[in-house]
């Protein structure tokens, strides 16, 4: 079954930032959808917990260069 995670993502200043976060998260296995909202500093990810988890997604966002916190 599918799970949802919402992250606060700090440091994104343009839509290209959001695009790079979305692209990186979508490259992970087990991701159904990733939507990044630069105006609200949020990333919402739908994923399959058998393949990937919140911490791996969070670390992937950080690897792109932004500070990510799981908030929901
Ligand atoms: Mo361009 Mo957004 O370097 O941080 S991708 S401003």
Coordinates of C-alpha atoms and ligand atoms in Angstrom, one line a residue:
X1 CA 0.0 0.0 0.0
X2 CA 1.0 3.6 -0.4
X3 CA 2.1 6.1 2.2
X4 CA 2.4 9.9 2.2
X5 CA 5.2 12.0 3.6
X6 CA 5.3 15.8 3.9
X7 CA 8.6 17.6 4.3
X8 CA 9.5 21.1 5.1
X9 CA 12.3 22.1 2.6
X10 CA 14.3 25.2 3.4
X11 CA 16.6 27.1 1.1
X12 CA 14.6 26.8 -2.2
X13 CA 14.6 30.2 -3.8
X14 CA 13.2 29.5 -7.3
X15 CA 11.1 27.0 -9.3
X16 CA 14.2 25.3 -10.7
X17 CA 15.2 24.5 -7.1
X18 CA 11.8 22.8 -6.7
X19 CA 12.3 21.0 -10.0
X20 CA 15.7 19.6 -9.0
X21 CA 14.2 18.3 -5.7
X22 CA 11.3 16.6 -7.5
X23 CA 13.6 15.0 -10.1
X24 CA 15.9 13.6 -7.4
X25 CA 13.1 12.2 -5.3
X26 CA 11.3 10.7 -8.4
X27 CA 14.6 8.8 -9.3
X28 CA 14.4 6.8 -6.1
X29 CA 12.7 3.4 -6.3
X30 CA 9.2 3.1 -4.9
X31 CA 8.1 6.7 -5.5
X32 CA 4.6 7.2 -6.8
X33 CA 4.5 11.0 -7.0
X34 CA 6.5 13.9 -5.7
X35 CA 5.2 17.5 -5.7
X36 CA 7.4 20.4 -4.5
X37 CA 5.9 23.8 -3.6
X38 CA 8.6 26.4 -3.5
X39 CA 6.3 29.1 -2.2
X40 CA 5.3 27.1 0.9
X41 CA 8.6 25.3 1.4
X42 CA 6.9 21.9 1.2
X43 CA 7.5 18.6 -0.5
X44 CA 4.7 16.0 -0.6
X45 CA 5.7 12.5 -1.6
X46 CA 3.5 9.4 -2.2
X47 CA 5.6 6.2 -1.9
X48 CA 5.6 2.5 -1.4
X49 CA 7.1 1.7 2.1
X50 CA 8.3 -1.7 0.9
X51 CA 10.8 0.1 -1.3
X52 CA 11.7 3.4 0.3
X53 CA 11.2 5.2 3.5
X54 CA 10.9 8.8 4.8
X55 CA 14.5 9.0 5.9
X56 CA 15.9 8.0 2.5
X57 CA 13.6 10.6 0.9
X58 CA 14.7 13.2 3.4
X59 CA 18.4 12.4 2.8
X60 CA 17.9 12.6 -1.0
X61 CA 16.4 16.1 -0.6
X62 CA 19.4 17.1 1.6
X63 CA 21.8 15.7 -1.0
X64 CA 20.3 18.1 -3.6
X65 CA 21.4 20.9 -1.1
X66 CA 18.4 21.8 0.9
X67 CA 17.5 21.3 4.6
X68 CA 14.6 18.9 4.9
X69 CA 12.4 18.0 7.9
X70 CA 9.7 15.4 8.0
X71 CA 6.6 17.2 9.2
X72 CA 3.8 14.7 8.4
Ligands
LIG1 MO1 19.0 28.6 -9.4 MO2 17.0 28.0 -7.4 O1 20.7 28.3 -8.9 O2 17.9 28.1 -5.9 S1 18.0 26.6 -8.9 S2 18.0 29.8 -7.6

